[in-house]
Short mmCIF file of C-alpha atoms in Angstrom, two decimals:
data_model
loop_
_atom_site.label_atom_id
_atom_site.label_comp_id
_atom_site.label_asym_id
_atom_site.label_seq_id
_atom_site.Cartn_x
_atom_site.Cartn_y
_atom_site.Cartn_z
CA MET Z 1 145.86 8.73 -160.80
CA GLU Z 2 142.68 9.47 -162.78
CA ARG Z 3 139.70 10.71 -160.79
CA HIS Z 4 137.39 7.85 -161.74
CA HIS Z 5 140.01 5.31 -160.69
CA VAL Z 6 140.43 7.02 -157.32
CA ARG Z 7 136.66 6.88 -156.87
CA ARG Z 8 136.67 3.21 -157.73
CA LEU Z 9 139.37 2.43 -155.20
CA ARG Z 10 137.57 4.32 -152.48
CA GLY Z 11 134.36 2.53 -153.33
CA ALA Z 12 136.20 -0.77 -153.29
CA LEU Z 13 137.51 -0.01 -149.81
CA LEU Z 14 134.03 0.75 -148.57
CA ALA Z 15 132.56 -2.35 -150.14
CA LEU Z 16 135.43 -4.65 -149.23
CA THR Z 17 134.99 -3.94 -145.56
CA ALA Z 18 131.23 -4.46 -145.65
CA GLY Z 19 131.72 -7.91 -144.16
CA GLY Z 20 132.77 -6.42 -140.83
CA LEU Z 21 129.68 -4.30 -140.33
CA LEU Z 22 126.90 -6.62 -139.24
CA LEU Z 23 126.46 -10.06 -137.77
CA THR Z 24 126.76 -12.91 -140.21
CA GLY Z 25 123.52 -14.68 -141.04
CA CYS Z 26 125.10 -18.14 -140.80
CA SER Z 27 127.98 -20.14 -142.12
CA ALA Z 28 127.46 -23.70 -143.21
CA GLN Z 29 130.82 -24.81 -141.88
CA ASP Z 30 132.42 -24.58 -138.46
CA GLY Z 31 135.29 -22.73 -140.07
CA GLY Z 32 133.06 -19.72 -140.76
CA MET Z 33 133.51 -16.72 -138.50
CA SER Z 34 131.07 -13.97 -137.64
CA THR Z 35 132.20 -10.66 -139.06
CA ALA Z 36 131.06 -9.01 -135.85
CA ASP Z 37 133.60 -11.12 -133.94
CA ARG Z 38 136.58 -9.73 -135.89
CA SER Z 39 137.28 -6.60 -133.87
CA THR Z 40 140.91 -6.53 -135.00
CA ASP Z 41 142.16 -6.32 -138.54
CA GLU Z 42 144.00 -9.64 -138.57
CA ARG Z 43 143.66 -9.95 -142.37
CA GLY Z 44 145.43 -6.68 -143.07
CA PHE Z 45 142.28 -5.09 -144.50
CA PRO Z 46 141.51 -1.45 -143.67
CA ALA Z 47 139.29 -0.86 -140.64
CA ALA Z 48 135.59 -1.08 -141.43
CA PRO Z 49 133.56 2.14 -141.54
CA GLU Z 50 130.74 2.51 -139.09
CA TYR Z 51 127.29 1.60 -140.35
CA ASP Z 52 124.07 1.65 -138.40
CA GLY Z 53 122.03 -0.54 -140.72
CA ASP Z 54 119.49 2.15 -141.51
CA SER Z 55 121.28 5.15 -142.98
CA GLY Z 56 121.54 5.94 -146.65
CA PRO Z 57 124.82 6.01 -148.59
CA ASP Z 58 125.38 9.71 -147.96
CA GLU Z 59 124.89 9.29 -144.22
CA GLN Z 60 127.48 6.57 -143.69
CA LYS Z 61 130.82 7.35 -142.04
CA ASN Z 62 133.47 6.47 -144.56
CA GLY Z 63 136.47 7.08 -142.32
CA ASP Z 64 139.62 8.62 -143.79
CA ASP Z 65 138.80 9.68 -147.35
CA SER Z 66 142.49 10.03 -148.15
CA ARG Z 67 143.09 6.29 -147.82
CA GLU Z 68 143.01 4.36 -151.10
CA PHE Z 69 143.12 0.61 -151.05
CA ALA Z 70 142.04 -2.33 -153.19
CA PRO Z 71 143.50 -5.82 -153.35
CA GLU Z 72 145.72 -6.54 -156.34
CA PRO Z 73 144.47 -8.14 -158.45
CA ASP Z 74 140.92 -6.91 -157.92
CA LEU Z 75 139.24 -9.57 -155.82
CA LEU Z 76 135.77 -8.01 -155.48
CA SER Z 77 132.64 -9.36 -157.14
CA THR Z 78 129.36 -7.40 -157.11
CA PHE Z 79 126.05 -8.34 -158.73
CA ALA Z 80 122.30 -7.80 -158.48
CA LEU Z 81 120.33 -10.73 -157.08
CA ASP Z 82 118.37 -12.84 -159.53
CA VAL Z 83 115.76 -15.52 -158.81
CA ASP Z 84 114.90 -16.28 -162.45
CA THR Z 85 114.61 -19.93 -163.45
CA ALA Z 86 113.34 -19.66 -167.04
CA SER Z 87 116.62 -20.68 -168.67
CA TYR Z 88 116.63 -24.09 -166.99
CA GLY Z 89 112.94 -24.72 -167.71
CA TYR Z 90 113.38 -23.87 -171.38
CA ALA Z 91 116.49 -26.08 -171.63
CA ARG Z 92 114.53 -29.02 -170.25
CA ARG Z 93 111.79 -28.36 -172.80
CA THR Z 94 114.18 -28.31 -175.77
CA LEU Z 95 116.00 -31.43 -174.55
CA ALA Z 96 112.68 -33.26 -174.21
CA GLU Z 97 112.00 -32.39 -177.85
CA GLY Z 98 115.32 -33.92 -178.88
CA ARG Z 99 117.28 -30.70 -179.33
CA LEU Z 100 120.21 -29.17 -177.51
CA PRO Z 101 119.41 -25.64 -176.29
CA ASP Z 102 121.05 -22.68 -177.97
CA PRO Z 103 124.08 -21.87 -175.78
CA SER Z 104 123.00 -18.21 -175.70
CA THR Z 105 119.86 -19.19 -173.77
CA VAL Z 106 121.80 -21.07 -171.06
CA ARG Z 107 122.27 -18.95 -167.93
CA PRO Z 108 124.03 -21.00 -165.24
CA GLU Z 109 122.63 -19.01 -162.30
CA GLU Z 110 119.08 -19.90 -163.43
CA PHE Z 111 120.00 -23.60 -163.49
CA VAL Z 112 121.46 -23.33 -160.00
CA ASN Z 113 118.51 -21.35 -158.62
CA SER Z 114 115.97 -23.88 -159.89
CA PHE Z 115 116.58 -26.23 -156.95
CA ARG Z 116 115.63 -26.16 -153.29
CA GLN Z 117 118.32 -25.34 -150.77
CA ASP Z 118 118.68 -26.03 -147.06
CA TYR Z 119 119.94 -22.60 -145.98
CA ASP Z 120 118.83 -21.28 -142.62
CA ARG Z 121 116.01 -18.71 -142.85
CA PRO Z 122 115.73 -15.34 -141.09
CA GLY Z 123 112.91 -14.63 -138.66
CA GLY Z 124 111.85 -11.41 -140.42
CA ASP Z 125 112.41 -9.59 -143.68
CA GLY Z 126 115.87 -9.62 -145.20
CA PHE Z 127 118.35 -12.45 -145.63
CA THR Z 128 120.56 -15.00 -144.00
CA VAL Z 129 123.99 -15.48 -145.58
CA THR Z 130 125.56 -18.93 -145.90
CA VAL Z 131 129.02 -19.45 -147.39
CA ASP Z 132 130.50 -22.90 -147.97
CA GLY Z 133 132.74 -24.62 -150.48
CA ALA Z 134 134.59 -27.69 -151.65
CA ARG Z 135 137.82 -28.47 -153.45
CA THR Z 136 137.69 -29.79 -157.02
CA ALA Z 137 139.87 -32.34 -158.77
CA ARG Z 138 141.77 -29.48 -160.40
CA GLU Z 139 144.74 -28.45 -158.28
CA ASP Z 140 144.21 -25.31 -156.14
CA TRP Z 141 140.69 -24.78 -157.53
CA SER Z 142 137.56 -24.89 -155.40
CA LEU Z 143 133.86 -24.14 -155.78
CA VAL Z 144 132.56 -21.61 -153.26
CA ARG Z 145 128.82 -21.24 -152.78
CA VAL Z 146 127.18 -18.07 -151.48
CA GLY Z 147 123.61 -18.75 -150.36
CA LEU Z 148 121.06 -16.08 -149.48
CA ALA Z 149 117.65 -16.96 -148.07
CA THR Z 150 114.54 -14.98 -147.16
CA ARG Z 151 111.98 -15.86 -144.52
CA PRO Z 152 109.53 -18.68 -145.30
CA ALA Z 153 106.42 -17.69 -147.21
CA GLU Z 154 103.64 -16.86 -144.79
CA ASP Z 155 100.11 -18.08 -144.95
CA SER Z 156 98.34 -16.10 -147.67
CA GLY Z 157 96.07 -14.55 -145.06
CA GLU Z 158 99.01 -12.73 -143.45
CA ARG Z 159 100.45 -11.04 -146.54
CA PRO Z 160 99.41 -7.64 -147.91
CA PRO Z 161 96.69 -7.69 -150.57
CA ALA Z 162 97.77 -8.17 -154.18
CA ALA Z 163 96.76 -6.09 -157.19
CA LEU Z 164 97.57 -8.31 -160.19
CA THR Z 165 97.25 -7.29 -163.83
CA PHE Z 166 97.49 -10.26 -166.16
CA VAL Z 167 98.74 -9.46 -169.66
CA VAL Z 168 98.07 -12.53 -171.79
CA ASP Z 169 99.38 -13.17 -175.29
CA ILE Z 170 96.54 -14.44 -177.53
CA SER Z 171 98.45 -14.28 -180.82
CA GLY Z 172 98.21 -17.07 -183.36
CA SER Z 173 101.33 -18.80 -182.05
CA MET Z 174 99.61 -19.19 -178.67
CA ALA Z 175 97.16 -21.66 -180.27
CA GLU Z 176 99.84 -24.36 -180.03
CA PRO Z 177 98.93 -26.91 -177.34
CA GLY Z 178 100.63 -26.06 -174.06
CA ARG Z 179 100.40 -22.30 -174.51
CA LEU Z 180 97.10 -20.40 -174.23
CA ASP Z 181 95.14 -23.47 -173.10
CA LEU Z 182 97.66 -24.01 -170.33
CA ALA Z 183 97.58 -20.34 -169.36
CA LYS Z 184 93.77 -20.26 -169.16
CA ASP Z 185 93.62 -23.36 -167.01
CA SER Z 186 96.33 -22.08 -164.70
CA LEU Z 187 94.80 -18.61 -164.33
CA GLY Z 188 91.48 -20.23 -163.43
CA VAL Z 189 93.11 -22.33 -160.71
CA MET Z 190 94.98 -19.30 -159.41
CA THR Z 191 91.78 -17.24 -159.22
CA ASP Z 192 90.35 -19.77 -156.77
CA ARG Z 193 93.48 -19.43 -154.59
CA LEU Z 194 93.47 -15.64 -154.31
CA ARG Z 195 91.94 -13.87 -151.32
CA ASP Z 196 88.78 -11.80 -151.41
CA ASP Z 197 90.74 -8.58 -150.86
CA ASP Z 198 93.05 -9.24 -153.82
CA SER Z 199 92.23 -7.67 -157.17
CA VAL Z 200 92.67 -8.90 -160.74
CA ALA Z 201 92.71 -7.17 -164.12
CA LEU Z 202 93.07 -8.86 -167.50
CA VAL Z 203 94.62 -7.46 -170.68
CA THR Z 204 95.10 -9.42 -173.89
CA PHE Z 205 97.17 -8.65 -176.95
CA SER Z 206 97.58 -9.95 -180.47
CA ASP Z 207 97.81 -7.39 -183.30
CA GLU Z 208 96.50 -4.87 -180.75
CA ALA Z 209 95.84 -4.80 -177.01
CA GLU Z 210 92.46 -5.02 -175.31
CA ARG Z 211 91.41 -4.51 -171.71
CA VAL Z 212 89.18 -7.54 -171.07
CA LEU Z 213 88.63 -7.01 -167.34
CA ARG Z 214 89.11 -3.78 -165.41
CA PRO Z 215 90.80 -4.02 -161.98
CA THR Z 216 88.28 -6.08 -160.00
CA ARG Z 217 88.23 -7.20 -156.38
CA VAL Z 218 88.16 -10.99 -156.18
CA GLY Z 219 85.59 -11.11 -153.39
CA GLY Z 220 82.11 -11.40 -154.92
CA HIS Z 221 83.47 -11.41 -158.48
CA ARG Z 222 85.19 -14.76 -158.95
CA ASP Z 223 82.65 -15.89 -161.53
CA GLU Z 224 83.19 -12.69 -163.52
CA ILE Z 225 86.95 -13.25 -163.45
CA HIS Z 226 86.54 -16.88 -164.54
CA ASP Z 227 84.28 -15.82 -167.41
CA ALA Z 228 86.88 -13.30 -168.61
CA ILE Z 229 89.61 -15.96 -168.53
CA ASP Z 230 87.43 -18.53 -170.31
CA SER Z 231 86.70 -16.05 -173.10
CA LEU Z 232 90.32 -15.94 -174.26
CA GLU Z 233 90.90 -17.28 -177.79
CA PRO Z 234 93.98 -17.10 -180.05
CA THR Z 235 93.77 -14.61 -182.92
CA ASP Z 236 96.50 -12.95 -185.00
CA SER Z 237 100.04 -11.60 -184.64
CA THR Z 238 102.03 -10.55 -181.56
CA ASN Z 239 102.07 -6.86 -180.65
CA LEU Z 240 103.99 -7.29 -177.41
CA GLY Z 241 104.69 -3.58 -177.09
CA ALA Z 242 100.98 -2.72 -177.11
CA GLY Z 243 100.27 -5.45 -174.58
CA VAL Z 244 102.93 -4.20 -172.16
CA GLU Z 245 101.82 -0.56 -172.53
CA THR Z 246 98.13 -1.32 -171.98
CA GLY Z 247 98.97 -3.69 -169.16
CA TYR Z 248 100.89 -1.04 -167.26
CA GLU Z 249 98.21 1.57 -167.90
CA THR Z 250 95.68 -0.85 -166.43
CA ALA Z 251 97.93 -1.56 -163.47
CA GLU Z 252 98.21 2.19 -162.87
CA ASP Z 253 94.40 2.50 -162.90
CA GLY Z 254 94.17 -0.26 -160.32
CA LEU Z 255 97.12 0.92 -158.23
CA ARG Z 256 96.48 0.19 -154.55
CA GLU Z 257 98.33 1.78 -151.67
CA GLY Z 258 99.80 -0.80 -149.30
CA ALA Z 259 99.27 -3.64 -151.79
CA THR Z 260 101.72 -5.56 -153.96
CA ASN Z 261 101.12 -4.15 -157.45
CA ARG Z 262 102.33 -6.52 -160.13
CA VAL Z 263 101.99 -7.11 -163.86
CA VAL Z 264 102.04 -10.79 -164.83
CA LEU Z 265 103.02 -11.22 -168.48
CA VAL Z 266 102.16 -14.60 -170.05
CA SER Z 267 103.66 -14.92 -173.53
CA ASP Z 268 106.04 -16.71 -175.87
CA ALA Z 269 107.67 -13.25 -176.23
CA LEU Z 270 107.88 -13.51 -180.02
CA ALA Z 271 107.07 -9.88 -180.89
CA ASN Z 272 106.40 -9.41 -184.62
CA THR Z 273 103.90 -6.55 -184.92
CA GLY Z 274 103.79 -2.93 -183.80
CA ASP Z 275 106.62 -1.76 -181.59
CA THR Z 276 109.12 -4.63 -181.65
CA ASP Z 277 112.04 -2.52 -180.47
CA ALA Z 278 113.10 -4.02 -177.16
CA ASP Z 279 114.55 -0.80 -175.77
CA THR Z 280 111.29 1.12 -176.29
CA ILE Z 281 109.26 -1.60 -174.60
CA LEU Z 282 111.78 -1.86 -171.80
CA GLU Z 283 111.74 1.88 -171.12
CA ARG Z 284 108.02 1.77 -170.31
CA VAL Z 285 108.59 -1.11 -167.91
CA SER Z 286 111.49 0.68 -166.25
CA SER Z 287 109.67 4.00 -165.85
CA GLU Z 288 106.60 2.38 -164.28
CA ARG Z 289 108.82 0.56 -161.83
CA ARG Z 290 110.49 3.79 -160.79
CA GLU Z 291 107.33 5.89 -160.58
CA HIS Z 292 104.79 3.46 -159.15
CA GLY Z 293 106.69 0.47 -157.78
CA ILE Z 294 104.87 -1.93 -160.13
CA THR Z 295 106.89 -5.12 -160.54
CA LEU Z 296 106.81 -7.56 -163.44
CA PHE Z 297 106.52 -11.34 -163.33
CA GLY Z 298 107.22 -12.98 -166.70
CA VAL Z 299 105.84 -16.43 -167.52
CA GLY Z 300 107.30 -17.93 -170.69
CA VAL Z 301 105.52 -20.61 -172.74
CA GLY Z 302 105.98 -22.38 -176.06
CA SER Z 303 108.63 -24.41 -177.85
CA ASP Z 304 109.68 -21.25 -179.72
CA TYR Z 305 110.25 -18.67 -177.02
CA GLY Z 306 111.76 -15.18 -176.92
CA ASP Z 307 113.92 -15.94 -173.93
CA ALA Z 308 116.22 -12.91 -174.15
CA LEU Z 309 113.39 -10.36 -174.45
CA MET Z 310 111.37 -11.84 -171.58
CA GLU Z 311 114.42 -11.85 -169.33
CA ARG Z 312 115.24 -8.23 -170.15
CA LEU Z 313 111.64 -7.18 -169.54
CA ALA Z 314 111.66 -8.77 -166.10
CA ASP Z 315 115.05 -7.26 -165.22
CA LYS Z 316 113.85 -3.77 -166.17
CA GLY Z 317 110.61 -4.35 -164.32
CA ASP Z 318 112.23 -5.40 -161.03
CA GLY Z 319 110.76 -8.86 -161.34
CA HIS Z 320 111.72 -12.30 -162.47
CA THR Z 321 110.87 -14.93 -165.06
CA VAL Z 322 109.87 -18.57 -165.08
CA TYR Z 323 109.24 -20.92 -167.96
CA VAL Z 324 106.42 -23.47 -167.91
CA SER Z 325 106.40 -26.38 -170.33
CA GLY Z 326 103.52 -28.41 -168.97
CA GLU Z 327 100.58 -28.64 -166.63
CA ARG Z 328 102.62 -29.56 -163.54
CA GLU Z 329 104.91 -26.53 -163.78
CA ALA Z 330 102.07 -24.18 -164.71
CA HIS Z 331 99.89 -25.20 -161.78
CA LYS Z 332 102.81 -24.86 -159.39
CA VAL Z 333 103.61 -21.36 -160.64
CA PHE Z 334 100.05 -20.03 -160.73
CA SER Z 335 98.35 -21.88 -157.90
CA GLN Z 336 101.22 -22.07 -155.40
CA ASP Z 337 104.18 -19.77 -156.08
CA LEU Z 338 102.44 -16.66 -157.34
CA PRO Z 339 99.59 -16.43 -154.77
CA ARG Z 340 101.99 -17.25 -151.93
CA ASN Z 341 104.84 -15.02 -153.03
CA VAL Z 342 103.15 -11.88 -154.32
CA ASP Z 343 104.73 -10.02 -151.40
CA LEU Z 344 108.27 -8.63 -151.46
CA THR Z 345 110.81 -8.91 -148.65
CA ALA Z 346 113.63 -6.99 -150.34
CA ARG Z 347 114.01 -4.38 -153.06
CA ASP Z 348 117.14 -3.53 -155.07
CA ALA Z 349 119.10 -6.35 -153.44
CA ARG Z 350 122.77 -6.63 -154.35
CA ALA Z 351 125.53 -8.97 -153.23
CA GLN Z 352 129.24 -8.38 -152.96
CA VAL Z 353 131.92 -10.98 -152.29
CA ALA Z 354 135.38 -9.86 -151.17
CA PHE Z 355 138.06 -12.52 -151.63
CA ASP Z 356 141.10 -12.30 -149.37
CA PRO Z 357 144.26 -11.48 -151.35
CA LYS Z 358 146.32 -13.46 -148.84
CA THR Z 359 144.63 -16.73 -149.79
CA VAL Z 360 142.98 -16.21 -153.22
CA LYS Z 361 144.80 -15.86 -156.53
CA GLU Z 362 141.78 -15.51 -158.84
CA PHE Z 363 138.06 -16.24 -159.03
CA ARG Z 364 135.22 -16.47 -161.52
CA LEU Z 365 131.51 -15.93 -160.82
CA ILE Z 366 129.46 -18.59 -162.60
CA GLY Z 367 126.72 -16.81 -164.53
CA TYR Z 368 125.07 -13.50 -163.60
CA ASP Z 369 126.61 -12.09 -166.79
CA ASN Z 370 123.96 -9.40 -167.23
CA ARG Z 371 123.53 -8.71 -163.52
CA GLN Z 372 126.95 -7.25 -162.83
CA VAL Z 373 127.16 -4.10 -160.70
CA ALA Z 374 130.19 -1.83 -160.41
CA ASP Z 375 132.03 -2.59 -157.17
CA GLU Z 376 131.84 1.03 -156.01
CA ASP Z 377 128.04 1.00 -156.47
CA PHE Z 378 127.38 -1.70 -153.90
CA ARG Z 379 126.16 0.88 -151.41
CA ASP Z 380 124.67 3.31 -153.90
CA ASP Z 381 120.98 2.69 -153.29
CA ARG Z 382 120.06 4.54 -156.46
CA VAL Z 383 121.52 1.64 -158.43
CA ASP Z 384 119.02 -1.00 -159.53
CA GLY Z 385 119.19 -4.40 -157.84
CA GLY Z 386 116.96 -7.45 -157.69
CA GLU Z 387 113.55 -7.90 -156.06
CA VAL Z 388 113.17 -10.95 -153.83
CA GLY Z 389 110.08 -12.33 -152.12
CA PRO Z 390 109.45 -14.63 -149.17
CA GLY Z 391 110.41 -18.26 -149.52
CA HIS Z 392 113.17 -17.54 -152.03
CA THR Z 393 116.80 -18.58 -152.01
CA VAL Z 394 119.50 -17.05 -154.19
CA THR Z 395 122.69 -18.98 -154.87
CA ALA Z 396 125.90 -17.73 -156.46
CA LEU Z 397 128.68 -20.17 -157.26
CA TYR Z 398 132.31 -19.16 -157.69
CA ALA Z 399 135.32 -20.98 -159.09
CA VAL Z 400 138.18 -19.93 -156.84
CA ARG Z 401 141.91 -20.59 -157.23
CA THR Z 402 143.66 -20.44 -153.89
CA ALA Z 403 147.32 -19.85 -153.23
CA PRO Z 404 149.34 -23.03 -152.64
CA ASP Z 405 149.03 -24.11 -149.00
CA ALA Z 406 146.67 -21.18 -148.34
CA ASP Z 407 145.41 -21.09 -144.77
CA GLY Z 408 143.05 -18.61 -143.16
CA HIS Z 409 140.27 -16.29 -144.20
CA LEU Z 410 139.02 -16.95 -147.74
CA ALA Z 411 136.11 -14.59 -148.43
CA THR Z 412 133.38 -12.38 -146.99
CA ALA Z 413 129.99 -12.27 -148.67
CA SER Z 414 127.61 -9.37 -148.03
CA VAL Z 415 124.09 -8.62 -149.21
CA ARG Z 416 122.50 -5.18 -149.17
CA TRP Z 417 118.82 -4.49 -149.74
CA LEU Z 418 116.11 -1.90 -149.20
CA ASP Z 419 113.07 -2.51 -147.04
CA PRO Z 420 110.19 -2.85 -149.54
CA ARG Z 421 107.99 -0.42 -147.60
CA THR Z 422 110.29 2.07 -145.86
CA ARG Z 423 113.18 1.89 -148.38
CA ALA Z 424 115.62 1.82 -145.46
CA PRO Z 425 118.90 0.01 -146.38
CA HIS Z 426 120.10 -3.08 -144.51
CA GLU Z 427 123.05 -5.46 -144.78
CA LYS Z 428 124.07 -8.96 -143.71
CA SER Z 429 127.38 -10.76 -144.11
CA GLY Z 430 128.93 -14.20 -143.82
CA ASP Z 431 132.47 -15.60 -144.03
CA ILE Z 432 134.36 -18.71 -144.98
CA GLU Z 433 137.84 -19.93 -144.02
CA THR Z 434 140.04 -22.16 -146.13
CA GLY Z 435 139.74 -24.85 -143.45
CA ALA Z 436 135.99 -24.99 -144.04
CA LEU Z 437 136.40 -26.23 -147.62
CA GLU Z 438 135.33 -29.84 -148.05
CA ASP Z 439 137.97 -32.14 -149.52
CA SER Z 440 135.86 -32.88 -152.60
CA VAL Z 441 132.73 -31.54 -154.30
CA TRP Z 442 131.35 -35.08 -154.20
CA SER Z 443 131.83 -35.46 -150.44
CA ALA Z 444 130.12 -32.13 -149.66
CA SER Z 445 126.52 -31.87 -148.48
CA PRO Z 446 123.89 -33.26 -150.90
CA ARG Z 447 122.47 -29.79 -151.63
CA PHE Z 448 125.94 -28.43 -152.39
CA GLN Z 449 126.39 -31.33 -154.80
CA VAL Z 450 123.07 -30.48 -156.48
CA THR Z 451 124.26 -26.90 -156.88
CA ALA Z 452 127.54 -28.03 -158.41
CA THR Z 453 125.77 -30.52 -160.67
CA ALA Z 454 123.41 -27.87 -162.05
CA ALA Z 455 126.36 -25.55 -162.68
CA TYR Z 456 128.42 -28.27 -164.39
CA PHE Z 457 125.42 -29.15 -166.57
CA ALA Z 458 124.92 -25.53 -167.62
CA ASP Z 459 128.66 -25.14 -168.22
CA THR Z 460 128.65 -28.12 -170.59
CA LEU Z 461 125.56 -26.93 -172.48
CA ARG Z 462 127.06 -23.48 -172.80
CA GLY Z 463 130.32 -24.83 -174.19
CA SER Z 464 133.59 -22.93 -174.22
CA GLY Z 465 133.55 -21.61 -177.77
CA ASP Z 466 132.82 -18.08 -176.56
CA GLY Z 467 136.09 -17.78 -174.70
CA ARG Z 468 134.87 -18.96 -171.31
CA THR Z 469 137.05 -21.47 -169.54
CA THR Z 470 135.60 -24.77 -168.41
CA LEU Z 471 134.34 -24.89 -164.83
CA PRO Z 472 137.04 -26.65 -162.77
CA GLY Z 473 136.22 -30.23 -161.89
CA ARG Z 474 133.68 -30.65 -164.69
CA ILE Z 475 133.00 -34.28 -165.62
CA ARG Z 476 131.42 -35.96 -168.64
CA LEU Z 477 127.63 -35.83 -168.87
CA GLY Z 478 127.24 -39.59 -168.54
CA GLU Z 479 129.06 -39.62 -165.21
CA LEU Z 480 127.24 -36.48 -164.13
CA ALA Z 481 123.90 -38.18 -164.78
CA GLU Z 482 124.92 -41.15 -162.63
CA ARG Z 483 125.93 -38.89 -159.76
CA THR Z 484 122.65 -36.98 -160.11
CA ASP Z 485 120.68 -40.23 -159.89
CA GLU Z 486 122.44 -40.93 -156.60
CA LEU Z 487 121.63 -37.43 -155.38
CA ALA Z 488 117.98 -37.88 -156.33
CA ALA Z 489 117.83 -41.00 -154.18
CA THR Z 490 119.61 -39.26 -151.29
CA THR Z 491 117.50 -36.10 -151.36
CA GLU Z 492 114.24 -37.82 -152.37
CA ASP Z 493 113.69 -34.78 -154.56
CA LYS Z 494 111.74 -35.26 -157.79
CA ASP Z 495 113.27 -32.08 -159.21
CA VAL Z 496 116.71 -33.68 -158.90
CA SER Z 497 115.39 -36.78 -160.67
CA ARG Z 498 114.21 -34.57 -163.53
CA LEU Z 499 117.65 -32.96 -163.62
CA ALA Z 500 119.22 -36.41 -164.02
CA GLU Z 501 116.88 -37.17 -166.91
CA ALA Z 502 117.71 -33.86 -168.61
CA ILE Z 503 121.43 -34.59 -168.27
CA ARG Z 504 120.94 -38.07 -169.79
CA ARG Z 505 119.05 -36.55 -172.74
CA ALA Z 506 121.86 -34.05 -173.30
CA SER Z 507 124.45 -36.81 -173.06
CA ARG Z 508 122.68 -38.85 -175.75
CA LEU Z 509 122.35 -35.82 -178.03
CA THR Z 510 126.00 -34.90 -177.51
CA ASP Z 511 127.20 -38.44 -178.26
CA ARG Z 512 124.97 -38.55 -181.35
CA GLY Z 513 126.51 -35.28 -182.60
#
C-alpha cells in the first residue's frame, strides 16, 4: 500500500472517531445520542483516541498506529466552515432585474446560510451541533442537516474594541445608483453605531489607491470620520490590487493588540487596472492573515459584480462576503451585523461528518465545493478553516442514500476550531439515528423546510449540465414557491417571503425560456 494512502487511512480513522470524544452539543430529534454516552463500540468502529479538548494535533494519543481502517466506500466528508451569503443576495438582484443568474455564481451553501435557524446556542465561545433529517420522495434518499451555532451576539459594550479599515471602490462603475451612494450612507450610519474605543481608517481606490483617513479612534473624532466618508466621489478605473495592498498596509499601521483587526472591502470587484491577477492579490491577503491576524469582510455591490474574485479574497483573508442590493440590506449589514459581530468566536473552524457504513450507501454534500478539506487534515490545525463570529449559524445539507430497511446509527458530525485568542483547539460532536428521520421533508420542522427549500432553489438555478445530479426530492419551481409562501406565513419571516418572491421570478423566467 502506498505511503500516502496509509496516511490517509490513519487520518480517516482518527477523524472518523472524533464523534466519540466530546459531549454532543444537541440533537434536534429524540433519536440523537450523545457521543459521550457510547462507551462501547456498538457500531463496529475502532475505539476513539483520547482527546483532552486542548492539546494540539501532535499531542493527541492516536492509539495503535498499526491499525488501518476506513469505511468502504469512503463515507467521510470534511470541509471548512463558511458563513458567506453573497451568492444568494446577488441571485435575488439578478432575478429582480429579469435575468436568471449565471449558474457559476450559484453556491447552494450561501443560499442555505442566508436564513435564520432555531439551533440551540452555546453559553460561551465555540459551537453547538445539531443533526436532523427527513426522507424525500425518492426511495432510500434523505436530506440530513448539520447545524452549527455560536453564542448570541453580545451587547456591543461587552466585545473587544474593533480596528476597522474600510477599503472603498470609487471607480467609475461605482457611480451607478446603489453602489457608492449606498456605501457612503451605510458607512455613515455605521460610524454612529461604533463605540468610542473603536478605530476607523479609510482607503479609496480607482486607478490608484489613496489613504483618506489614517487609523482614528472614534471617540472625539466622529465628525472627522463623517467628513472623510462624505468626501468620497467616483472617479476612474478599478485598481483593486492597489486598494487591497494599501488597505492592508493601513490596517498594519493601525494594528491594535487585543482588538479585532479587520479590513472591510466595499467594491463591485471588477478589477481592470494595475494588478488584476487574482493570485497576486490573494497572496497579500493570505500573508497578512497569517502574520497579523487581520481578517477580511467583503461587501459586494452593483448589478455587474465580480462574485468569484470577492469570494476568493474573503476565503484567503479568513473572512466572509455579503452582497447588498439596496438600502435595507446595506443598513442591516453596516449598522447591525458588522458593529455587533466584529468579534470572532472561532478561528480555522472545520467540520467533519462520518456516515455509518452499516446504514449509509452513499452521500453528497450540497455546495461547499471550494471549501473541501482532506479528511486526514481535520485535526491538522495548520490547515486553513473558516472564521466564525457570535450570532452566526452554519448549515450543511447532505443528500444521503440509506441501505434498504436501515436501522440504527446514521452519522456523527464534529466541528473543530481554535480559540481566537489562545489558539487552543476544541471539538464538539452530535449524532443522528435513522429513527430520527422525519417521514417527509415537508412534514419536518419549518426551519428544516426553509433549509431544504433554499437548497432546492439553488439546485434548480445551478442546473445539472455540469454533471451534478439533481437533489433528491426536488420539485418544480411553481410548487416550491407555493410551499415557501406557506412557510413564510408559518414562520412570519420576511426573509422567507422574499425567498418565495425570488422563486416565483425564477419560475416565470424559466417558463418564458
